[in-house]
Tab-separated table of C-alpha atoms and ligand atoms in Angstrom:
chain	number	residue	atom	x	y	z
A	1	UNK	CA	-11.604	42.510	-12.546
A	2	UNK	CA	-9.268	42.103	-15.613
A	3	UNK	CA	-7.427	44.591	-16.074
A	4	UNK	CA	-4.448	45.054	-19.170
A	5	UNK	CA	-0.841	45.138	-18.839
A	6	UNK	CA	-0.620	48.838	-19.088
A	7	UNK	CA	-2.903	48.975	-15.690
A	8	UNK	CA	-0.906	46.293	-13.970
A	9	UNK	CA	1.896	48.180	-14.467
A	10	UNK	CA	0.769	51.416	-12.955
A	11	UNK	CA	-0.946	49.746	-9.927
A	12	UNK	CA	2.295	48.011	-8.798
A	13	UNK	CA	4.258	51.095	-9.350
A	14	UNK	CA	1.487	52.587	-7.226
A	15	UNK	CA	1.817	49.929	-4.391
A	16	UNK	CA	-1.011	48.304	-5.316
A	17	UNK	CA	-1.404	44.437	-5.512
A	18	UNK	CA	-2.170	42.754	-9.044
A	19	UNK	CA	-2.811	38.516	-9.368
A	20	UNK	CA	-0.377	37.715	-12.431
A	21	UNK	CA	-0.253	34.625	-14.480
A	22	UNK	CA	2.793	32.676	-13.860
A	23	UNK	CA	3.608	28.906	-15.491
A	24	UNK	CA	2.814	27.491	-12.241
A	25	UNK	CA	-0.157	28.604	-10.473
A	26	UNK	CA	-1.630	32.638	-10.291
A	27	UNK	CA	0.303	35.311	-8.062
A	28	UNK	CA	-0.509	37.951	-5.670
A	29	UNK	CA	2.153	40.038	-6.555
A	30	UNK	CA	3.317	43.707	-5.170
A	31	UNK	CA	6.571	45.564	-5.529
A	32	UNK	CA	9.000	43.501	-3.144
A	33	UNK	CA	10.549	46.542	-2.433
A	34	UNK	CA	7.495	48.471	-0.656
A	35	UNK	CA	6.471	47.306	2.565
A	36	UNK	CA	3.115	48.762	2.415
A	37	UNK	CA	2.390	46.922	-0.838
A	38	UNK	CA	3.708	43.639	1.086
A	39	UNK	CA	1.747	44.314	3.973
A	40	UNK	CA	-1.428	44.351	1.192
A	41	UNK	CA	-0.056	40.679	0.141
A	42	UNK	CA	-0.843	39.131	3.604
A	43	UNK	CA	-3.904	40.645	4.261
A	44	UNK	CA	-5.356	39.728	1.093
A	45	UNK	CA	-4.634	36.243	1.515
A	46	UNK	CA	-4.912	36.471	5.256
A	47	UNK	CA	-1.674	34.330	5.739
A	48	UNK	CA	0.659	34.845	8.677
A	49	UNK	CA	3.499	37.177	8.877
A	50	UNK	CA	5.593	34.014	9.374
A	51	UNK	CA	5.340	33.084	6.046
A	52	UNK	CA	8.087	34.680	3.881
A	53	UNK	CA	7.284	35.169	0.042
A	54	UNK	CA	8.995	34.571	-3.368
A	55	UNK	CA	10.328	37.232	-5.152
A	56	UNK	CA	10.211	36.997	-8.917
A	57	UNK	CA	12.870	38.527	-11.392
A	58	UNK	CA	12.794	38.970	-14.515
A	59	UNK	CA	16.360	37.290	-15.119
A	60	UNK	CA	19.528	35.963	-13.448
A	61	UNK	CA	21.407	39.219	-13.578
A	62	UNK	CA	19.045	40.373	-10.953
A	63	UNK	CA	20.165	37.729	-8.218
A	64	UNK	CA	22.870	39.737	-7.041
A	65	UNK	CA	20.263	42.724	-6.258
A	66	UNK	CA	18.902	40.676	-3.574
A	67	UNK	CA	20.887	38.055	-3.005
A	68	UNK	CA	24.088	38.847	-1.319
A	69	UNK	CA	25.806	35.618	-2.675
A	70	UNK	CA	25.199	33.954	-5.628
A	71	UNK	CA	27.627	30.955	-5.553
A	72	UNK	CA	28.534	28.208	-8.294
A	73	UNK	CA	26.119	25.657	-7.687
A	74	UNK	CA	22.923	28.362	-7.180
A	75	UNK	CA	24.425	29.456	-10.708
A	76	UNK	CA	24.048	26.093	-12.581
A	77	UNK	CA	21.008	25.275	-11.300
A	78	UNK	CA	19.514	28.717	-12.297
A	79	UNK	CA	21.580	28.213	-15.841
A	80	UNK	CA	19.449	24.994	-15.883
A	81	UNK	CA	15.989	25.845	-14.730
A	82	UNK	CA	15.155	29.489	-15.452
A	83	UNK	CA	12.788	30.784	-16.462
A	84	UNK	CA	10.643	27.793	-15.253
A	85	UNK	CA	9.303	26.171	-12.500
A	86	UNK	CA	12.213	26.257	-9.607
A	87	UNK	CA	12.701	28.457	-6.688
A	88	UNK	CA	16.273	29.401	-5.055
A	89	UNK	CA	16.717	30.479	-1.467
A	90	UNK	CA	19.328	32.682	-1.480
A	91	UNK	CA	21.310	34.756	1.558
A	92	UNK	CA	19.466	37.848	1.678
A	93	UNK	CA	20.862	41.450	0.895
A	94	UNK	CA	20.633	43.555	4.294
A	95	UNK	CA	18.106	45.807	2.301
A	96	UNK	CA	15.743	43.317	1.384
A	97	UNK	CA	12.240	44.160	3.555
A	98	UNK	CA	11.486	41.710	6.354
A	99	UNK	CA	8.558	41.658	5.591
A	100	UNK	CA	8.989	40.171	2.457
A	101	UNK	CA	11.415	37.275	3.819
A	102	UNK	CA	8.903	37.075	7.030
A	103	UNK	CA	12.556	38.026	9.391
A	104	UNK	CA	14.141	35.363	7.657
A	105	UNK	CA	17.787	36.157	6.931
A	106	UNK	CA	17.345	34.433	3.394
A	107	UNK	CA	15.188	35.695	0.069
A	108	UNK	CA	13.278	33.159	-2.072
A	109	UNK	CA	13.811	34.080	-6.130
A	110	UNK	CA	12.168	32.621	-8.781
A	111	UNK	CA	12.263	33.347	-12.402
A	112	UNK	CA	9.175	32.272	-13.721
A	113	UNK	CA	8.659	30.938	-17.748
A	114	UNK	CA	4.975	32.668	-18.707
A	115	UNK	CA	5.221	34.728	-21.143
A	116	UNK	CA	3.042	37.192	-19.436
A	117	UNK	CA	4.777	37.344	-16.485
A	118	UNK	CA	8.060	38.040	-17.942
A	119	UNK	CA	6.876	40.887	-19.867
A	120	UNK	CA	5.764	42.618	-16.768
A	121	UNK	CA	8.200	41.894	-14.978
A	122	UNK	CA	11.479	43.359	-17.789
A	123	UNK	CA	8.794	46.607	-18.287
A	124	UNK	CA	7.852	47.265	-14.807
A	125	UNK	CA	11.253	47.410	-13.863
A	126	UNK	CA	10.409	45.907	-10.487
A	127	UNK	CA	10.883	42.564	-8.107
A	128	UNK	CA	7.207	40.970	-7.458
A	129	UNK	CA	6.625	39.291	-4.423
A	130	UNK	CA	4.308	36.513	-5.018
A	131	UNK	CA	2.831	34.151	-3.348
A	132	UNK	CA	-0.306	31.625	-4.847
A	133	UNK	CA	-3.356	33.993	-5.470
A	134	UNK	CA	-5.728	32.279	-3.238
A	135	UNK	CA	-6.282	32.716	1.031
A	136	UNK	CA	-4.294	31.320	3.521
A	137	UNK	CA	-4.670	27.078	2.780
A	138	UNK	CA	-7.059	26.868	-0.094
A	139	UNK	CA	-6.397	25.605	-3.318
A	140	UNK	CA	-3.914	27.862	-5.226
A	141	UNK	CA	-5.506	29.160	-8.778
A	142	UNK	CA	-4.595	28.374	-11.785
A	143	UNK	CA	-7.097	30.322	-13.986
A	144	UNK	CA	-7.865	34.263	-13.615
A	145	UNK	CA	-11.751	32.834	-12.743
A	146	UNK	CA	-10.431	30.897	-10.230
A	147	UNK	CA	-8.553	34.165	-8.578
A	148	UNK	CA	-11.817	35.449	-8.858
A	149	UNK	CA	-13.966	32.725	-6.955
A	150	UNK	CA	-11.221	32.889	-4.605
A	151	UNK	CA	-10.175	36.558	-3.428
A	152	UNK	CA	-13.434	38.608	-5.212
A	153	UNK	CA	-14.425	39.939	-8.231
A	154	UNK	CA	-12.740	43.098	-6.972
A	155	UNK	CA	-9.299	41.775	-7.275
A	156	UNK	CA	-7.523	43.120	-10.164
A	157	UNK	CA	-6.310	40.091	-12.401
A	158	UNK	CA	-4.151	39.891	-15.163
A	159	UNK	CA	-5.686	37.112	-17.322
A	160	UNK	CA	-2.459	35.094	-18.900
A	161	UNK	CA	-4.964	32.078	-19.728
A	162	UNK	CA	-4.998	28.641	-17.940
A	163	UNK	CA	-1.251	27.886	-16.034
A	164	UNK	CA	0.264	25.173	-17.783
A	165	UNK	CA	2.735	23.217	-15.027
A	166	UNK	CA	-0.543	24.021	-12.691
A	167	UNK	CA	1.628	23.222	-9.105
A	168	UNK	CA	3.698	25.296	-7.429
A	169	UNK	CA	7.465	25.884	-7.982
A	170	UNK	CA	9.931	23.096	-6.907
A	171	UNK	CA	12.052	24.871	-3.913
A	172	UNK	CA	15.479	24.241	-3.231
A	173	UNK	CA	18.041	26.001	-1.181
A	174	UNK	CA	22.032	25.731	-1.910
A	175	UNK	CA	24.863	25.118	0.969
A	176	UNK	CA	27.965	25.211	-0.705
A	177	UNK	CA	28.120	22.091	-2.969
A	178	UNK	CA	25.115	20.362	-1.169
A	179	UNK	CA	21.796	21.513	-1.841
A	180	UNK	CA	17.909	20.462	0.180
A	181	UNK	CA	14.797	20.354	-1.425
A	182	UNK	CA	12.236	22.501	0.555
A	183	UNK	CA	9.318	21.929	-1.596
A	184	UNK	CA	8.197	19.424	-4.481
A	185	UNK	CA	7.349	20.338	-7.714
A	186	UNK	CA	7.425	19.552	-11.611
A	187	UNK	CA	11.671	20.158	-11.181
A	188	UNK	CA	11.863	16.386	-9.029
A	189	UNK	CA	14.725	15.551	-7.138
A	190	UNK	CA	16.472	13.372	-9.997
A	191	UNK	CA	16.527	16.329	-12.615
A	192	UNK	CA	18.167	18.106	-10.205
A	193	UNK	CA	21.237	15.817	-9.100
A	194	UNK	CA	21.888	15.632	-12.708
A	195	UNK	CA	22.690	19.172	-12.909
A	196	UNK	CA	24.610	19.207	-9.132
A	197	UNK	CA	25.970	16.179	-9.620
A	198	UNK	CA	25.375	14.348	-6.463
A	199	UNK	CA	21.972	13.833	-4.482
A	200	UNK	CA	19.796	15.863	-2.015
A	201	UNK	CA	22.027	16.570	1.090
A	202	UNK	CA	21.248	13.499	3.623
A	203	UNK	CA	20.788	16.042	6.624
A	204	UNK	CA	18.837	18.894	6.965
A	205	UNK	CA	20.702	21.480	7.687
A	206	UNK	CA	20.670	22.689	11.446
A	207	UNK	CA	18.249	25.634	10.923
A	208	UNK	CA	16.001	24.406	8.660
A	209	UNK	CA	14.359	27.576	6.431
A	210	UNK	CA	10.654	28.137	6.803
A	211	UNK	CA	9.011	26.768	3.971
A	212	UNK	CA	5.509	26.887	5.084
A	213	UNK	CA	4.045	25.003	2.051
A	214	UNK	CA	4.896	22.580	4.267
A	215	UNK	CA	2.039	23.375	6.444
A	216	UNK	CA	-0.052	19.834	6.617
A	217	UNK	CA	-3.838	21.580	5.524
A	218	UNK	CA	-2.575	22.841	2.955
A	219	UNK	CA	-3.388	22.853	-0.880
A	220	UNK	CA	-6.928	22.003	0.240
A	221	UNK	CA	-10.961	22.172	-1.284
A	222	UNK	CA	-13.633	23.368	0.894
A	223	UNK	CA	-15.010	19.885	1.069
A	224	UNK	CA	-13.224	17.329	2.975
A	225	UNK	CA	-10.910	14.547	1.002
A	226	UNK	CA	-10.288	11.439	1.288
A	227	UNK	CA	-7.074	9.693	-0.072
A	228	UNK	CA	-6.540	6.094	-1.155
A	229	UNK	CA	-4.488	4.143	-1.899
A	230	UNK	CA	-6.331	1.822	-4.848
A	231	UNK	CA	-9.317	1.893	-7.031
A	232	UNK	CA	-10.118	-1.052	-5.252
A	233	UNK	CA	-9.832	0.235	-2.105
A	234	UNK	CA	-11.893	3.493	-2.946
A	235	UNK	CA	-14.793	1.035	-4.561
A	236	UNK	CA	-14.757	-0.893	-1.033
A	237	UNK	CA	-15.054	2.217	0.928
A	238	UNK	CA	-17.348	4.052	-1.582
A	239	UNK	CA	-20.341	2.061	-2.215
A	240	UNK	CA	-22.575	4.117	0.304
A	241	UNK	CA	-21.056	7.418	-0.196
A	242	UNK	CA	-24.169	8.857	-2.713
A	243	UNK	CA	-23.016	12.409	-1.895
A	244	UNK	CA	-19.253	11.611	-2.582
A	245	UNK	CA	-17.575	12.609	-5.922
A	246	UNK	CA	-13.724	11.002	-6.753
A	247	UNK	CA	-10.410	11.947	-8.202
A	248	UNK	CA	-9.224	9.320	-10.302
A	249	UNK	CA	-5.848	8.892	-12.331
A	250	UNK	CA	-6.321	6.880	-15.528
A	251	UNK	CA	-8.681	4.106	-16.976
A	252	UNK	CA	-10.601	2.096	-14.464
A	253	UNK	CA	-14.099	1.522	-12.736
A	254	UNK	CA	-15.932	4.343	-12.094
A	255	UNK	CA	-16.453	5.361	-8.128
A	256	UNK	CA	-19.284	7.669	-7.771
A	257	UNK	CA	-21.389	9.189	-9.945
A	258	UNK	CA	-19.452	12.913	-10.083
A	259	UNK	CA	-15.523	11.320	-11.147
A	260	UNK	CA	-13.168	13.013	-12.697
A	261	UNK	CA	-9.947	11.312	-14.254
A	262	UNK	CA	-6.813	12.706	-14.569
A	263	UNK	CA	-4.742	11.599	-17.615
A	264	UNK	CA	-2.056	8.794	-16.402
A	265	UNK	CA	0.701	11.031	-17.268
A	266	UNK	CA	2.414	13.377	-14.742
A	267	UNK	CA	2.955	16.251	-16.369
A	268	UNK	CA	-0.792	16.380	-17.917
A	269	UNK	CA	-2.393	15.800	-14.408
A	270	UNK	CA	-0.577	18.435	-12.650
A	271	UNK	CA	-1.306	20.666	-15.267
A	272	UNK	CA	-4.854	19.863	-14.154
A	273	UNK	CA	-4.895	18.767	-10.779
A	274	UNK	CA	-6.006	22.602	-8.996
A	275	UNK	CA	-9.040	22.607	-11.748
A	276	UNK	CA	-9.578	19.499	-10.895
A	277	UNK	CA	-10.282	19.982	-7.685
A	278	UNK	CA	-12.105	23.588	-7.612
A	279	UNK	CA	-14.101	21.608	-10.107
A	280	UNK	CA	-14.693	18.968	-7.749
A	281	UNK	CA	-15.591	21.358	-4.858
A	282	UNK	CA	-18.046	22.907	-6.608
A	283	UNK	CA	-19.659	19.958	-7.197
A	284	UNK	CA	-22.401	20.273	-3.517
A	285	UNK	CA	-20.573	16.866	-2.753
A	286	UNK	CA	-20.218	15.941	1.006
A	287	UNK	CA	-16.475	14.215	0.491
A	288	UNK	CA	-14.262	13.680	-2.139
A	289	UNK	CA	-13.028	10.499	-2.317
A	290	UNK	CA	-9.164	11.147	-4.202
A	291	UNK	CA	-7.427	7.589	-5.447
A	292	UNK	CA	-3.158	7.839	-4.718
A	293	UNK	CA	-1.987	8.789	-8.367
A	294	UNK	CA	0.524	6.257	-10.141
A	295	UNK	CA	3.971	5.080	-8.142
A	296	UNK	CA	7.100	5.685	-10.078
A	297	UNK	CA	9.073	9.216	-11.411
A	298	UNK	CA	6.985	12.296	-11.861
A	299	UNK	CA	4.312	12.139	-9.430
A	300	UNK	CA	6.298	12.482	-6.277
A	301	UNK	CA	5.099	16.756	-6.163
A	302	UNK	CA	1.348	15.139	-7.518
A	303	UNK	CA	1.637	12.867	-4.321
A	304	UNK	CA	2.618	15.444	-2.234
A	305	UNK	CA	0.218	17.877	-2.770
A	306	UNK	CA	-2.982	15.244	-2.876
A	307	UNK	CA	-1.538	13.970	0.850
A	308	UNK	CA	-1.849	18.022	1.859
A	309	UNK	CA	-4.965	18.255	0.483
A	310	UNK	CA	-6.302	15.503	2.394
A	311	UNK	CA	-4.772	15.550	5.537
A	312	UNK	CA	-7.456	15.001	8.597
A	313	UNK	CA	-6.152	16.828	11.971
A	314	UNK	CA	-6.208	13.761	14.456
A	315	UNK	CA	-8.795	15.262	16.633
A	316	UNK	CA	-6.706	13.241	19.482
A	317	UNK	CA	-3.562	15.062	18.465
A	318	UNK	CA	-4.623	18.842	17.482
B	401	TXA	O1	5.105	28.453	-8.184
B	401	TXA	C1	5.213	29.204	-7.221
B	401	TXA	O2	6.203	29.175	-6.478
B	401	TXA	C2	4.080	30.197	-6.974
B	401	TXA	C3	4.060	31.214	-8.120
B	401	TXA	C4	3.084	32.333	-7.901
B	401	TXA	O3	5.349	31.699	-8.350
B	401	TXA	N1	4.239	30.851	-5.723
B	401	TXA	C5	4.011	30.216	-4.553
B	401	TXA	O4	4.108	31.058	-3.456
B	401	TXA	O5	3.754	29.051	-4.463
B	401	TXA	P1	3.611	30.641	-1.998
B	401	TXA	O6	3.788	31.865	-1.158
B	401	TXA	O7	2.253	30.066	-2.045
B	401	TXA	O8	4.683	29.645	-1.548
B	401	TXA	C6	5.982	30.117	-1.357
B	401	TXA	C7	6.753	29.150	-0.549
B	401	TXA	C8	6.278	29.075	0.875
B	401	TXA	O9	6.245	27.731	1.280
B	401	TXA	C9	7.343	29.868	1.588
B	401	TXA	O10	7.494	29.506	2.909
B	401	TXA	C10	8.575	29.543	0.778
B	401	TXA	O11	8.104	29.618	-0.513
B	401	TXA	N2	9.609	30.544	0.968
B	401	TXA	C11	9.562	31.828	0.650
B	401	TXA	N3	10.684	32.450	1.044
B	401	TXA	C12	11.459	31.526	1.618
B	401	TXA	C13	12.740	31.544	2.254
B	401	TXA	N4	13.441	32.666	2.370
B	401	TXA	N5	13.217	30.387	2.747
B	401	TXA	C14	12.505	29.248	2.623
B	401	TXA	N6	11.285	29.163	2.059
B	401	TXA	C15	10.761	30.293	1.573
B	402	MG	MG1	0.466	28.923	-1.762
């Protein structure tokens, strides 16, 4: 149901959850400050209570209202990347719900760079927990149709048109000078060392934070995938697979007769890579057969996800 921003604004002040466009992918959001209105976040999405949640603000003078520290390096790299497409973990104030930070004694923030989203966000007043508008392991949404195939028609959506990064927020959580990347994204390793001035932190810190987009299924279709790592290989493999339909980067053979091609450019295929594949899972195939996008700078979050997405439980192993 699309509903305006006049309405969003009311139901979240009413505890009521509202999917809001960000840059990224769609949100579930709900006040982050009622616990109710949290505890409507993980039963819509059906997604464990383990799973703590990103709170989005509408600028970095609101750190400090959950954070209880906001030191130097956290500051540059928010100076550098907000709004956009990068999440801090932060120490958590002793008020912030535990539900929201799933008993975690650390808070996820995230300024995000839609439009939409920020205008809610400065006139509702209020933090919005978000996580991706889809259930527990499916492919996150990144059109107000695709909240829709995904959670109901029921589910009010604010429409803010088609998300234009299209994967989820780059993670990254700050230990003094050293910081660890929790999550891949757009944001890649490289852009930010050149803003801390010295690479990821070699060891994981002792108690590593719960960033459950690390699950393995994760990020996936309905239909089971298949990754490769050629063209060649995939043509091989794919000659008797009728019912299959692919996910190819760039120009090439074609695999099967339901492709789709991603432009050979990073920034374009992530910005297409979820439609992509709800496209491709729509399409009554019985796998999809994905070809390993390009090596090199960019497509390390692309890689990631695609890996998620096709990751086969070992039936020896789970
Ligand atoms: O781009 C995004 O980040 C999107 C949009 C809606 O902002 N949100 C999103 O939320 O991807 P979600 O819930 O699907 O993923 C949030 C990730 C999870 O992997 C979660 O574990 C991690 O953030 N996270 C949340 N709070 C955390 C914390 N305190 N420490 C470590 N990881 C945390
Ligand atoms: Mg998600």
């Amino acid at each position: 149901m699309r509903i305006s921003q006049a309405k969003a604004i009311e139901l979240l002040q009413d505890g009521e959850v509202v999917a809001i466009p960000t840059e990224t992918v769609y949100g579930l959001a709900a006040n982050a400050r009622n616990e109710a209105a949290i505890a409507k976040i993980y039963a819509t999405k059906q997604r464990p209570a383990n799973n703590p949640l990103i709170v989005h603000i509408a600028d970095a003078a609101q750190v400090t209202e959950w954070a209880s520290a906001f030191p130097p390096l956290a500051q540059r790299l928010a100076q550098a990347f907000w709004p956009g497409p990068f999440t801090l973990v932060f120490p958590a104030r002793e008020e912030v719900s535990a539900a929201v930070r799933a008993g975690e004694p650390t808070v996820a923030l995230r300024v995000p760079a839609h439009p939409v989203a920020l205008a809610l966000l400065k006139n509702s007043g209020l933090g919005l927990a978000a996580p991706s508008a889809n259930k527990y392991t499916q492919l996150s949404p990144t059109t107000a149709a695709h909240v829709e195939a995904g959670l109901g028609a029921e589910i009010p959506v604010l429409d803010g048109g088609a998300c234009q990064v299209g994967i989820e927020s780059t993670i990254v959580s700050v230990h003094g000078d050293e910081w660890q990347l929790l999550r891949l994204g757009m944001i890649d390793a490289s852009n930010i060392a050149a803003i801390a001035g010295k690479p990821a932190m070699q060891q994981a810190v002792a108690h590593t934070p719960k960033a459950p987009g690390q699950h393995l299924l994760h990020y996936s279709p309905r239909t089971p995938c298949l990754l490769f790592a050629s063209r060649q290989a995939m043509l091989q493999d794919a000659r008797n697979k009728a019912e299959a339909a692919a996910l190819l980067f760039g120009a090439g053979p074609s695999v099967t007769g339901k492709d789709l091609t991603l432009p050979d450019n990073a920034a374009l295929a992530a910005e297409q890579l979820y439609s992509a594949l709800h496209t491709l899972d729509a399409a009554q195939a019985n796998i999809i057969l994905i070809e390993s996008p390009p090596l090199g700078a960019g497509w390390d979050a692309l890689r990631d996800r695609l890996q998620r997405a096709a990751y086969a439980p070992d039936p020896q192993k789970d």
